[in-house]
Amino acid sequence: MAVAISGIDLNRPDPATHGALVDALHENLVLCVRGQSLTPVAFRDAMARFGTPVQRKQLAATPECAEVNIISSEDRDELGDGKKLVNGASWHTDDSFMREPCSLTMLYGVIVPSRGGDTQFVNMYAAYEALPAETRARIDGLKVIHRYQSSRQTNRVSQRPAEEMAAMPEATHPLVRTHPETGRKALYLNANRMEQVVGLERAESDALLDALIAHAIEPRFQYRHAWQRGDVVIWDNRCTMHKANADYPEDERRLMHRVIVAGTAPV
Ligand code: SIN
């Protein structure tokens, strides 16, 4: 899982290189292109070659480009208690509270701390395939309700205005999804957004979701990305989970630009 590539300038599109990057992403699930220098517009345009960038209001956007969001060590819960907020600090897949979650996420390391601030990933194909056959038979076909503000939430998310919340009602997704491009099955979990397995009592649902999360995040399924300034990391939310780490020195900054591209309803 995960591959890093150097010697490519994403400012200069080239169809053959792009095809190779798409293949590398499908094979490795997480793709890092090192040494980039991209304005927000150039970042958006480079990522638009992988899919259609979509806007999300839960994160601030750059003034230059509304499709480029900001993840920063200075993030606060502006509409809530105003306190510092670490976006993405628990295991999740992006956007699962949406009925059509994004397919890919791209994060560009604009300012990275001297140590810490890694992003961890898990391979959800491998986590699914490693389950005992009887567990796979039990969970294939189950569905889970996902919510922006889930009662099982392990990491606080920012408060949003009522009209925005109304535009993202809960979504029901399969617990095991089939990747639309590779045809492979993957666990589809989000520790921060899953509410309950449809048809199971609360306690049974909690026990199943907790056990599946504990299994999926075992170190054998993980890759940990240590950021270098100028890295563009692209991952496939349909077959991975990830989490941010806010363990860098308090007086250092971490600034990421982020683009997501449209996906389809999980099946
Ligand atoms: C995210 O969850 O999209 C952000 C991950 C990070 O900041 O490392």
Tab-separated table of C-alpha atoms and ligand atoms in Angstrom:
chain	number	residue	atom	x	y	z
A	1	MET	CA	0.000	0.000	0.000
A	2	ALA	CA	1.161	3.545	-0.937
A	3	VAL	CA	3.751	4.693	-3.442
A	4	ALA	CA	5.776	7.932	-3.723
A	5	ILE	CA	6.809	9.389	-7.090
A	6	SER	CA	9.296	12.197	-7.806
A	7	GLY	CA	10.331	14.062	-10.959
A	8	ILE	CA	6.828	15.032	-12.122
A	9	ASP	CA	5.534	18.618	-12.296
A	10	LEU	CA	1.753	18.628	-11.862
A	11	ASN	CA	1.714	22.143	-13.408
A	12	ARG	CA	2.567	20.480	-16.737
A	13	PRO	CA	-0.151	17.999	-17.746
A	14	ASP	CA	0.907	15.018	-19.822
A	15	PRO	CA	-1.682	12.321	-20.730
A	16	ALA	CA	0.777	9.383	-20.556
A	17	THR	CA	2.022	10.426	-17.116
A	18	HIS	CA	-1.540	10.947	-15.936
A	19	GLY	CA	-2.531	7.429	-17.029
A	20	ALA	CA	0.438	6.028	-15.093
A	21	LEU	CA	-0.580	7.999	-11.979
A	22	VAL	CA	-4.158	6.650	-12.148
A	23	ASP	CA	-2.822	3.082	-12.471
A	24	ALA	CA	-0.435	3.661	-9.541
A	25	LEU	CA	-3.322	4.962	-7.425
A	26	HIS	CA	-5.534	1.945	-8.162
A	27	GLU	CA	-2.689	-0.417	-7.363
A	28	ASN	CA	-1.434	1.325	-4.228
A	29	LEU	CA	-4.547	3.177	-2.906
A	30	VAL	CA	-2.398	6.093	-1.695
A	31	LEU	CA	-0.185	8.010	-4.138
A	32	CYS	CA	2.310	10.707	-3.175
A	33	VAL	CA	3.746	13.046	-5.816
A	34	ARG	CA	6.709	14.817	-4.227
A	35	GLY	CA	8.200	18.265	-4.764
A	36	GLN	CA	5.209	20.230	-6.084
A	37	SER	CA	4.790	24.004	-6.180
A	38	LEU	CA	1.140	24.753	-6.923
A	39	THR	CA	-1.075	27.818	-6.597
A	40	PRO	CA	-4.603	26.942	-5.402
A	41	VAL	CA	-5.931	27.255	-8.965
A	42	ALA	CA	-3.116	25.098	-10.378
A	43	PHE	CA	-3.735	22.498	-7.639
A	44	ARG	CA	-7.462	22.410	-8.464
A	45	ASP	CA	-6.739	22.127	-12.207
A	46	ALA	CA	-4.209	19.328	-11.702
A	47	MET	CA	-6.651	17.388	-9.511
A	48	ALA	CA	-9.519	17.956	-11.973
A	49	ARG	CA	-7.727	15.500	-14.259
A	50	PHE	CA	-8.680	12.758	-11.737
A	51	GLY	CA	-12.369	13.720	-11.445
A	52	THR	CA	-14.730	16.638	-10.940
A	53	PRO	CA	-13.723	18.799	-7.940
A	54	VAL	CA	-16.635	19.438	-5.574
A	55	GLN	CA	-17.037	22.173	-2.963
A	56	ARG	CA	-17.709	21.430	0.699
A	57	LYS	CA	-18.552	24.167	3.184
A	58	GLN	CA	-17.436	22.323	6.344
A	59	LEU	CA	-13.878	23.528	5.769
A	60	ALA	CA	-12.696	27.047	4.902
A	61	ALA	CA	-11.754	27.613	1.270
A	62	THR	CA	-8.808	29.533	-0.176
A	63	PRO	CA	-9.719	33.045	-1.395
A	64	GLU	CA	-8.304	32.192	-4.831
A	65	CYS	CA	-10.280	29.000	-5.452
A	66	ALA	CA	-13.504	27.818	-3.784
A	67	GLU	CA	-12.793	24.145	-4.585
A	68	VAL	CA	-9.571	24.229	-2.575
A	69	ASN	CA	-10.218	23.810	1.148
A	70	ILE	CA	-7.822	24.581	3.971
A	71	ILE	CA	-6.815	22.241	6.777
A	72	SER	CA	-4.688	24.161	9.217
A	73	SER	CA	-3.157	23.998	12.676
A	74	GLU	CA	-5.134	27.231	13.232
A	75	ASP	CA	-8.577	25.673	12.550
A	76	ARG	CA	-11.237	26.629	15.119
A	77	ASP	CA	-14.876	25.674	15.646
A	78	GLU	CA	-16.021	29.155	14.575
A	79	LEU	CA	-19.789	28.551	14.934
A	80	GLY	CA	-19.374	26.416	18.070
A	81	ASP	CA	-17.166	27.158	21.076
A	82	GLY	CA	-14.432	28.845	18.986
A	83	LYS	CA	-11.842	26.395	20.313
A	84	LYS	CA	-9.077	24.756	18.281
A	85	LEU	CA	-10.348	21.860	16.200
A	86	VAL	CA	-8.286	19.089	14.625
A	87	ASN	CA	-10.057	18.095	11.437
A	88	GLY	CA	-9.832	14.400	10.634
A	89	ALA	CA	-8.216	13.272	13.915
A	90	SER	CA	-10.127	9.990	14.111
A	91	TRP	CA	-10.256	7.156	11.586
A	92	HIS	CA	-12.583	8.054	8.744
A	93	THR	CA	-13.268	8.013	5.060
A	94	ASP	CA	-14.132	11.422	3.629
A	95	ASP	CA	-17.699	12.503	3.147
A	96	SER	CA	-19.487	9.301	4.210
A	97	PHE	CA	-22.305	11.415	5.672
A	98	MET	CA	-23.145	12.376	2.070
A	99	ARG	CA	-25.350	10.174	-0.127
A	100	GLU	CA	-22.742	10.393	-2.884
A	101	PRO	CA	-19.427	10.653	-1.006
A	102	CYS	CA	-16.356	11.927	-2.828
A	103	SER	CA	-14.235	9.258	-4.496
A	104	LEU	CA	-10.738	10.711	-4.087
A	105	THR	CA	-9.121	13.247	-1.766
A	106	MET	CA	-5.970	15.192	-2.592
A	107	LEU	CA	-3.946	16.912	0.127
A	108	TYR	CA	-1.087	19.276	-0.688
A	109	GLY	CA	1.495	19.970	2.027
A	110	VAL	CA	1.963	23.763	1.868
A	111	ILE	CA	3.576	24.106	5.325
A	112	VAL	CA	4.577	20.977	7.223
A	113	PRO	CA	5.953	20.776	10.769
A	114	SER	CA	9.537	19.695	11.424
A	115	ARG	CA	8.238	16.521	13.084
A	116	GLY	CA	4.867	14.855	13.634
A	117	GLY	CA	1.646	15.679	11.781
A	118	ASP	CA	1.711	12.402	9.817
A	119	THR	CA	-1.400	11.097	8.087
A	120	GLN	CA	-2.163	7.393	8.668
A	121	PHE	CA	-4.040	5.220	6.181
A	122	VAL	CA	-5.552	1.739	6.252
A	123	ASN	CA	-6.175	-0.597	3.340
A	124	MET	CA	-9.853	-1.539	3.567
A	125	TYR	CA	-9.623	-4.206	0.833
A	126	ALA	CA	-7.011	-6.026	2.894
A	127	ALA	CA	-8.981	-5.533	6.122
A	128	TYR	CA	-12.080	-7.049	4.490
A	129	GLU	CA	-10.183	-9.949	2.909
A	130	ALA	CA	-8.518	-10.821	6.246
A	131	LEU	CA	-11.856	-11.265	8.060
A	132	PRO	CA	-12.957	-14.833	8.835
A	133	ALA	CA	-15.327	-16.205	6.169
A	134	GLU	CA	-18.214	-16.367	8.676
A	135	THR	CA	-17.786	-12.659	9.543
A	136	ARG	CA	-17.723	-11.740	5.855
A	137	ALA	CA	-20.921	-13.756	5.335
A	138	ARG	CA	-22.531	-12.001	8.335
A	139	ILE	CA	-21.719	-8.459	7.231
A	140	ASP	CA	-22.118	-8.702	3.431
A	141	GLY	CA	-25.469	-7.045	2.751
A	142	LEU	CA	-25.660	-5.048	6.025
A	143	LYS	CA	-26.191	-1.290	5.798
A	144	VAL	CA	-25.103	1.495	8.138
A	145	ILE	CA	-26.560	4.932	8.813
A	146	HIS	CA	-23.912	7.701	8.601
A	147	ARG	CA	-24.428	11.229	9.988
A	148	TYR	CA	-22.374	14.443	10.007
A	149	GLN	CA	-22.896	14.654	13.807
A	150	SER	CA	-23.016	11.008	14.905
A	151	SER	CA	-23.689	10.034	18.518
A	152	ARG	CA	-20.728	7.591	18.234
A	153	GLN	CA	-18.410	10.445	17.202
A	154	THR	CA	-14.857	10.085	18.518
A	155	ASN	CA	-13.546	13.429	17.240
A	156	ARG	CA	-15.458	16.707	17.513
A	157	VAL	CA	-16.510	18.172	14.162
A	158	SER	CA	-17.328	21.816	13.502
A	159	GLN	CA	-20.847	23.138	14.134
A	160	ARG	CA	-22.611	24.030	10.897
A	161	PRO	CA	-25.529	26.379	10.130
A	162	ALA	CA	-29.020	24.832	10.054
A	163	GLU	CA	-29.444	25.259	6.288
A	164	GLU	CA	-26.174	23.467	5.630
A	165	MET	CA	-27.141	20.593	7.965
A	166	ALA	CA	-30.448	20.301	6.096
A	167	ALA	CA	-28.502	19.851	2.848
A	168	MET	CA	-26.673	16.816	4.277
A	169	PRO	CA	-29.326	14.535	5.794
A	170	GLU	CA	-28.134	11.123	7.005
A	171	ALA	CA	-26.995	8.596	4.409
A	172	THR	CA	-27.341	4.806	4.470
A	173	HIS	CA	-24.399	2.921	2.975
A	174	PRO	CA	-23.359	-0.722	2.668
A	175	LEU	CA	-20.944	-1.970	5.331
A	176	VAL	CA	-19.059	-3.759	2.571
A	177	ARG	CA	-18.819	-1.829	-0.681
A	178	THR	CA	-17.664	-2.852	-4.133
A	179	HIS	CA	-15.203	-0.470	-5.758
A	180	PRO	CA	-16.814	0.769	-8.999
A	181	GLU	CA	-13.532	0.673	-10.938
A	182	THR	CA	-11.595	-2.297	-9.551
A	183	GLY	CA	-14.616	-4.484	-8.680
A	184	ARG	CA	-12.961	-5.406	-5.342
A	185	LYS	CA	-14.848	-5.508	-2.037
A	186	ALA	CA	-13.766	-3.276	0.853
A	187	LEU	CA	-15.004	-2.561	4.366
A	188	TYR	CA	-16.693	0.853	4.421
A	189	LEU	CA	-16.305	2.324	7.916
A	190	ASN	CA	-16.083	5.783	9.429
A	191	ALA	CA	-15.489	5.893	13.186
A	192	ASN	CA	-16.677	9.487	13.356
A	193	ARG	CA	-19.825	9.347	11.227
A	194	MET	CA	-21.393	5.906	11.600
A	195	GLU	CA	-24.531	5.914	13.712
A	196	GLN	CA	-26.010	2.413	13.641
A	197	VAL	CA	-26.263	-0.759	11.601
A	198	VAL	CA	-29.738	-0.951	10.061
A	199	GLY	CA	-31.821	-3.707	11.675
A	200	LEU	CA	-29.538	-4.306	14.681
A	201	GLU	CA	-30.214	-3.239	18.277
A	202	ARG	CA	-27.972	-0.403	19.446
A	203	ALA	CA	-25.724	-2.593	21.637
A	204	GLU	CA	-25.251	-5.244	18.952
A	205	SER	CA	-24.597	-2.574	16.324
A	206	ASP	CA	-22.038	-0.798	18.533
A	207	ALA	CA	-20.251	-4.075	19.295
A	208	LEU	CA	-20.056	-5.000	15.596
A	209	LEU	CA	-18.849	-1.554	14.457
A	210	ASP	CA	-16.287	-1.343	17.284
A	211	ALA	CA	-14.936	-4.810	16.440
A	212	LEU	CA	-14.671	-4.027	12.723
A	213	ILE	CA	-12.893	-0.722	13.381
A	214	ALA	CA	-10.446	-2.397	15.794
A	215	HIS	CA	-9.721	-5.039	13.157
A	216	ALA	CA	-9.328	-2.549	10.265
A	217	ILE	CA	-6.830	-0.323	12.088
A	218	GLU	CA	-4.475	-3.159	13.018
A	219	PRO	CA	-0.921	-2.101	12.112
A	220	ARG	CA	-0.661	-4.813	9.423
A	221	PHE	CA	-3.180	-2.881	7.252
A	222	GLN	CA	-1.624	0.564	7.839
A	223	TYR	CA	0.631	3.014	6.026
A	224	ARG	CA	1.854	6.160	7.785
A	225	HIS	CA	2.735	9.182	5.638
A	226	ALA	CA	5.429	11.505	7.014
A	227	TRP	CA	4.918	14.778	5.148
A	228	GLN	CA	7.526	16.699	3.186
A	229	ARG	CA	6.712	20.234	2.063
A	230	GLY	CA	5.385	20.076	-1.526
A	231	ASP	CA	3.926	16.544	-1.254
A	232	VAL	CA	0.610	15.999	-3.018
A	233	VAL	CA	-0.993	12.892	-1.524
A	234	ILE	CA	-3.978	11.401	-3.350
A	235	TRP	CA	-6.052	8.630	-1.789
A	236	ASP	CA	-9.071	6.567	-2.708
A	237	ASN	CA	-11.812	6.912	-0.080
A	238	ARG	CA	-13.641	3.889	-1.521
A	239	CYS	CA	-11.027	1.465	-0.209
A	240	THR	CA	-9.125	3.317	2.561
A	241	MET	CA	-9.633	5.097	5.883
A	242	HIS	CA	-7.273	7.756	7.182
A	243	LYS	CA	-6.578	9.936	10.195
A	244	ALA	CA	-4.639	13.124	10.921
A	245	ASN	CA	-2.199	13.436	13.836
A	246	ALA	CA	-1.852	16.708	15.737
A	247	ASP	CA	1.277	15.592	17.574
A	248	TYR	CA	3.661	18.262	16.160
A	249	PRO	CA	5.263	21.027	18.265
A	250	GLU	CA	2.662	23.580	19.404
A	251	ASP	CA	4.596	26.551	18.034
A	252	GLU	CA	4.822	25.057	14.528
A	253	ARG	CA	2.317	25.420	11.706
A	254	ARG	CA	0.780	22.766	9.507
A	255	LEU	CA	-1.107	23.996	6.427
A	256	MET	CA	-2.686	21.694	3.873
A	257	HIS	CA	-4.700	22.493	0.773
A	258	ARG	CA	-7.350	19.936	-0.010
A	259	VAL	CA	-9.416	19.006	-3.059
A	260	ILE	CA	-12.026	16.250	-3.257
A	261	VAL	CA	-13.528	14.865	-6.429
A	262	ALA	CA	-17.081	13.638	-6.992
A	263	GLY	CA	-18.050	10.045	-6.338
A	264	THR	CA	-21.171	7.909	-6.680
A	265	ALA	CA	-23.458	6.284	-4.097
A	266	PRO	CA	-21.606	3.258	-2.606
A	267	VAL	CA	-22.958	-0.168	-3.623
B	1	SIN	C1	-8.299	14.753	6.304
B	1	SIN	O1	-8.834	14.018	7.112
B	1	SIN	O2	-8.799	14.923	5.172
B	1	SIN	C2	-7.024	15.467	6.662
B	1	SIN	C3	-5.896	14.579	7.009
B	1	SIN	C4	-4.706	15.332	7.535
B	1	SIN	O3	-4.774	16.550	7.791
B	1	SIN	O4	-3.667	14.691	7.736
